[in-house]
């Protein structure tokens, strides 16, 4: 759920039959182009109901777009509604409130069909709500036409692993929490794995 442009599912789509959900038509188009074997559904991960039941449901950094505990509860209920008994719900928030202690700067540069793209994110807690992250992103595109700059900002939900665990348990999952070592790369260190009862 919350497939975004389909980068994560691209690692899995050749070895599993996958379907994805996203609220954005643009994200679904990008996902479908990158993953032609994947069936795409437009909908909100808090309340979409598809006809099929699945062996697994995965929500990665898209959970950050949910900024209330009620919203997290709804996502967990949606995951449960789509799983067979014994199915796995894997939830991996990009940021964990238990470990987010200071502002972060993330940057990456990649080759794209449009030129060399550099992305710089500045991420910090909101001063008025500790469950909200404020993200400012700079995009720098270098190509034969010159250098172009663009900027974006968004807010994301920030919750601790136990908030997600409680929501998953309320939705009928047995839950374990795993964390990568503190010195490992990347923002995502926490994964919650729920088995539907």
Tab-separated table of C-alpha atoms in Angstrom:
chain	number	residue	atom	x	y	z
A	1	UNK	CA	0.000	0.000	0.000
A	2	UNK	CA	1.172	3.559	-0.748
A	3	UNK	CA	3.323	2.355	-3.644
A	4	UNK	CA	4.668	5.741	-4.644
A	5	UNK	CA	6.634	5.557	-7.905
A	6	UNK	CA	7.191	1.812	-7.470
A	7	UNK	CA	10.870	1.614	-6.582
A	8	UNK	CA	10.377	-0.760	-3.639
A	9	UNK	CA	8.011	-3.138	-5.436
A	10	UNK	CA	10.448	-3.273	-8.367
A	11	UNK	CA	12.720	-5.404	-6.181
A	12	UNK	CA	9.914	-7.926	-5.687
A	13	UNK	CA	7.737	-7.783	-8.786
A	14	UNK	CA	9.715	-10.351	-10.782
A	15	UNK	CA	9.420	-13.018	-8.086
A	16	UNK	CA	5.905	-12.449	-6.645
A	17	UNK	CA	2.474	-11.608	-8.002
A	18	UNK	CA	1.943	-8.112	-6.662
A	19	UNK	CA	-0.753	-5.469	-6.625
A	20	UNK	CA	-0.259	-1.925	-5.365
A	21	UNK	CA	-2.405	0.899	-4.028
A	22	UNK	CA	-1.706	4.621	-4.091
A	23	UNK	CA	-3.819	7.744	-3.781
A	24	UNK	CA	-1.923	9.517	-6.567
A	25	UNK	CA	-2.660	8.783	-10.209
A	26	UNK	CA	0.788	10.146	-11.111
A	27	UNK	CA	2.515	7.742	-8.705
A	28	UNK	CA	0.496	4.817	-10.071
A	29	UNK	CA	1.485	5.717	-13.653
A	30	UNK	CA	5.160	5.791	-12.688
A	31	UNK	CA	4.794	2.546	-10.757
A	32	UNK	CA	3.045	0.833	-13.676
A	33	UNK	CA	5.732	1.973	-16.115
A	34	UNK	CA	8.492	0.641	-13.890
A	35	UNK	CA	6.596	-2.553	-12.995
A	36	UNK	CA	4.446	-3.685	-15.949
A	37	UNK	CA	3.534	-7.001	-14.244
A	38	UNK	CA	2.034	-5.210	-11.222
A	39	UNK	CA	-1.675	-4.393	-11.041
A	40	UNK	CA	-2.257	-0.825	-9.804
A	41	UNK	CA	-5.287	0.384	-7.812
A	42	UNK	CA	-6.126	4.001	-7.015
A	43	UNK	CA	-7.278	4.417	-3.434
A	44	UNK	CA	-6.581	5.494	0.117
A	45	UNK	CA	-4.731	2.956	2.259
A	46	UNK	CA	-6.921	3.938	5.206
A	47	UNK	CA	-10.128	2.633	3.669
A	48	UNK	CA	-9.681	0.903	0.297
A	49	UNK	CA	-11.260	-2.533	0.000
A	50	UNK	CA	-10.186	-4.799	-2.847
A	51	UNK	CA	-11.880	-8.068	-3.723
A	52	UNK	CA	-8.827	-10.285	-3.192
A	53	UNK	CA	-7.108	-11.641	-0.086
A	54	UNK	CA	-3.320	-11.721	-0.023
A	55	UNK	CA	-0.497	-13.568	1.708
A	56	UNK	CA	1.308	-10.339	2.555
A	57	UNK	CA	0.757	-6.585	2.755
A	58	UNK	CA	3.693	-4.168	2.821
A	59	UNK	CA	3.654	-0.509	3.832
A	60	UNK	CA	7.015	1.234	3.825
A	61	UNK	CA	7.679	4.979	4.056
A	62	UNK	CA	4.185	5.837	2.791
A	63	UNK	CA	2.952	5.359	6.365
A	64	UNK	CA	4.615	8.716	7.080
A	65	UNK	CA	1.801	10.426	5.188
A	66	UNK	CA	-0.522	9.303	7.981
A	67	UNK	CA	-0.204	11.848	10.759
A	68	UNK	CA	-2.751	10.666	13.362
A	69	UNK	CA	-3.075	7.538	15.483
A	70	UNK	CA	-6.640	7.080	14.153
A	71	UNK	CA	-5.207	7.083	10.631
A	72	UNK	CA	-2.617	4.453	11.605
A	73	UNK	CA	-5.408	2.352	13.127
A	74	UNK	CA	-7.334	2.593	9.842
A	75	UNK	CA	-4.304	1.473	7.801
A	76	UNK	CA	-3.863	-1.550	10.064
A	77	UNK	CA	-7.547	-2.493	9.746
A	78	UNK	CA	-7.259	-2.174	5.956
A	79	UNK	CA	-4.207	-4.455	5.939
A	80	UNK	CA	-6.047	-7.026	8.051
A	81	UNK	CA	-9.094	-6.903	5.768
A	82	UNK	CA	-6.893	-7.882	2.818
A	83	UNK	CA	-4.957	-10.743	4.415
A	84	UNK	CA	-5.610	-14.441	4.698
A	85	UNK	CA	-5.363	-15.918	8.197
A	86	UNK	CA	-1.657	-16.261	8.978
A	87	UNK	CA	-0.834	-13.553	6.397
A	88	UNK	CA	1.996	-11.108	7.028
A	89	UNK	CA	1.672	-7.361	7.471
A	90	UNK	CA	5.068	-5.664	7.204
A	91	UNK	CA	5.198	-2.031	8.290
A	92	UNK	CA	8.443	-0.100	7.988
A	93	UNK	CA	8.170	3.598	8.828
A	94	UNK	CA	10.959	5.722	7.432
A	95	UNK	CA	11.340	7.588	10.727
A	96	UNK	CA	10.896	6.348	14.304
A	97	UNK	CA	9.996	8.938	16.958
A	98	UNK	CA	11.904	6.903	19.547
A	99	UNK	CA	15.129	7.531	17.628
A	100	UNK	CA	14.579	10.885	15.916
A	101	UNK	CA	16.585	13.183	18.198
A	102	UNK	CA	17.934	15.937	15.941
A	103	UNK	CA	17.404	17.440	12.487
A	104	UNK	CA	18.599	15.364	9.535
A	105	UNK	CA	20.003	16.210	6.148
A	106	UNK	CA	19.720	13.517	3.498
A	107	UNK	CA	21.149	13.822	0.012
A	108	UNK	CA	21.547	11.660	-3.044
A	109	UNK	CA	22.614	12.189	-6.642
A	110	UNK	CA	21.438	9.902	-9.453
A	111	UNK	CA	21.488	9.740	-13.204
A	112	UNK	CA	18.033	10.127	-14.735
A	113	UNK	CA	16.818	10.305	-18.355
A	114	UNK	CA	16.581	14.081	-17.824
A	115	UNK	CA	20.106	14.613	-16.471
A	116	UNK	CA	21.933	14.374	-13.169
A	117	UNK	CA	19.460	14.863	-10.295
A	118	UNK	CA	20.552	15.837	-6.794
A	119	UNK	CA	17.975	15.673	-3.998
A	120	UNK	CA	18.629	17.337	-0.642
A	121	UNK	CA	16.154	16.883	2.234
A	122	UNK	CA	16.160	18.835	5.490
A	123	UNK	CA	14.002	17.000	8.038
A	124	UNK	CA	13.079	18.228	11.504
A	125	UNK	CA	10.337	17.895	14.114
A	126	UNK	CA	7.615	20.505	14.098
A	127	UNK	CA	8.012	23.032	16.909
A	128	UNK	CA	4.266	22.891	17.619
A	129	UNK	CA	3.550	19.126	17.346
A	130	UNK	CA	6.081	16.427	18.259
A	131	UNK	CA	4.204	13.895	16.087
A	132	UNK	CA	4.872	15.907	12.930
A	133	UNK	CA	8.022	16.099	10.829
A	134	UNK	CA	8.573	19.023	8.507
A	135	UNK	CA	10.543	18.215	5.368
A	136	UNK	CA	12.008	20.696	2.916
A	137	UNK	CA	13.406	19.241	-0.307
A	138	UNK	CA	15.666	20.839	-2.895
A	139	UNK	CA	15.916	19.328	-6.379
A	140	UNK	CA	18.886	20.252	-8.545
A	141	UNK	CA	18.825	18.988	-12.142
A	142	UNK	CA	21.979	19.352	-14.240
A	143	UNK	CA	21.805	18.684	-17.987
A	144	UNK	CA	22.902	20.172	-21.316
A	145	UNK	CA	20.336	22.980	-20.883
A	146	UNK	CA	21.934	24.121	-17.617
A	147	UNK	CA	21.117	23.773	-13.937
A	148	UNK	CA	17.523	23.942	-12.718
A	149	UNK	CA	16.374	24.256	-9.114
A	150	UNK	CA	13.039	23.273	-7.593
A	151	UNK	CA	11.812	23.120	-4.012
A	152	UNK	CA	9.089	21.257	-2.165
A	153	UNK	CA	7.939	20.842	1.416
A	154	UNK	CA	5.651	18.457	3.230
A	155	UNK	CA	4.663	17.308	6.673
A	156	UNK	CA	4.867	13.700	7.788
A	157	UNK	CA	3.627	11.800	10.820
A	158	UNK	CA	6.227	10.821	13.418
A	159	UNK	CA	5.366	8.033	15.841
A	160	UNK	CA	7.287	5.500	17.884
A	161	UNK	CA	7.351	1.797	17.114
A	162	UNK	CA	5.049	1.016	20.041
A	163	UNK	CA	2.310	3.244	18.592
A	164	UNK	CA	2.405	1.218	15.364
A	165	UNK	CA	2.605	-2.046	17.332
A	166	UNK	CA	-0.479	-1.171	19.400
A	167	UNK	CA	-2.461	-0.267	16.260
A	168	UNK	CA	-1.439	-3.536	14.606
A	169	UNK	CA	-2.428	-5.559	17.674
A	170	UNK	CA	-5.834	-3.826	17.813
A	171	UNK	CA	-6.358	-4.871	14.169
A	172	UNK	CA	-5.741	-8.535	15.005
A	173	UNK	CA	-2.005	-9.112	14.515
A	174	UNK	CA	0.668	-10.798	16.610
A	175	UNK	CA	3.528	-8.322	16.252
A	176	UNK	CA	7.303	-8.401	16.503
A	177	UNK	CA	9.608	-5.396	16.121
A	178	UNK	CA	13.025	-5.705	14.495
A	179	UNK	CA	15.639	-2.965	14.218
A	180	UNK	CA	18.808	-2.674	12.175
A	181	UNK	CA	21.983	-1.775	14.088
A	182	UNK	CA	22.343	1.930	14.886
A	183	UNK	CA	25.369	2.280	12.625
A	184	UNK	CA	23.567	0.855	9.576
A	185	UNK	CA	22.878	3.036	6.569
A	186	UNK	CA	19.567	4.607	5.633
A	187	UNK	CA	16.762	6.210	7.604
A	188	UNK	CA	14.589	3.120	7.899
A	189	UNK	CA	15.816	1.036	10.805
A	190	UNK	CA	12.548	-0.294	12.247
A	191	UNK	CA	10.314	-2.965	10.771
A	192	UNK	CA	7.183	-4.312	12.417
A	193	UNK	CA	5.993	-7.728	11.300
A	194	UNK	CA	2.433	-8.743	12.095
A	195	UNK	CA	0.927	-12.177	11.626
A	196	UNK	CA	-2.865	-12.107	11.216
A	197	UNK	CA	-4.551	-14.191	13.914
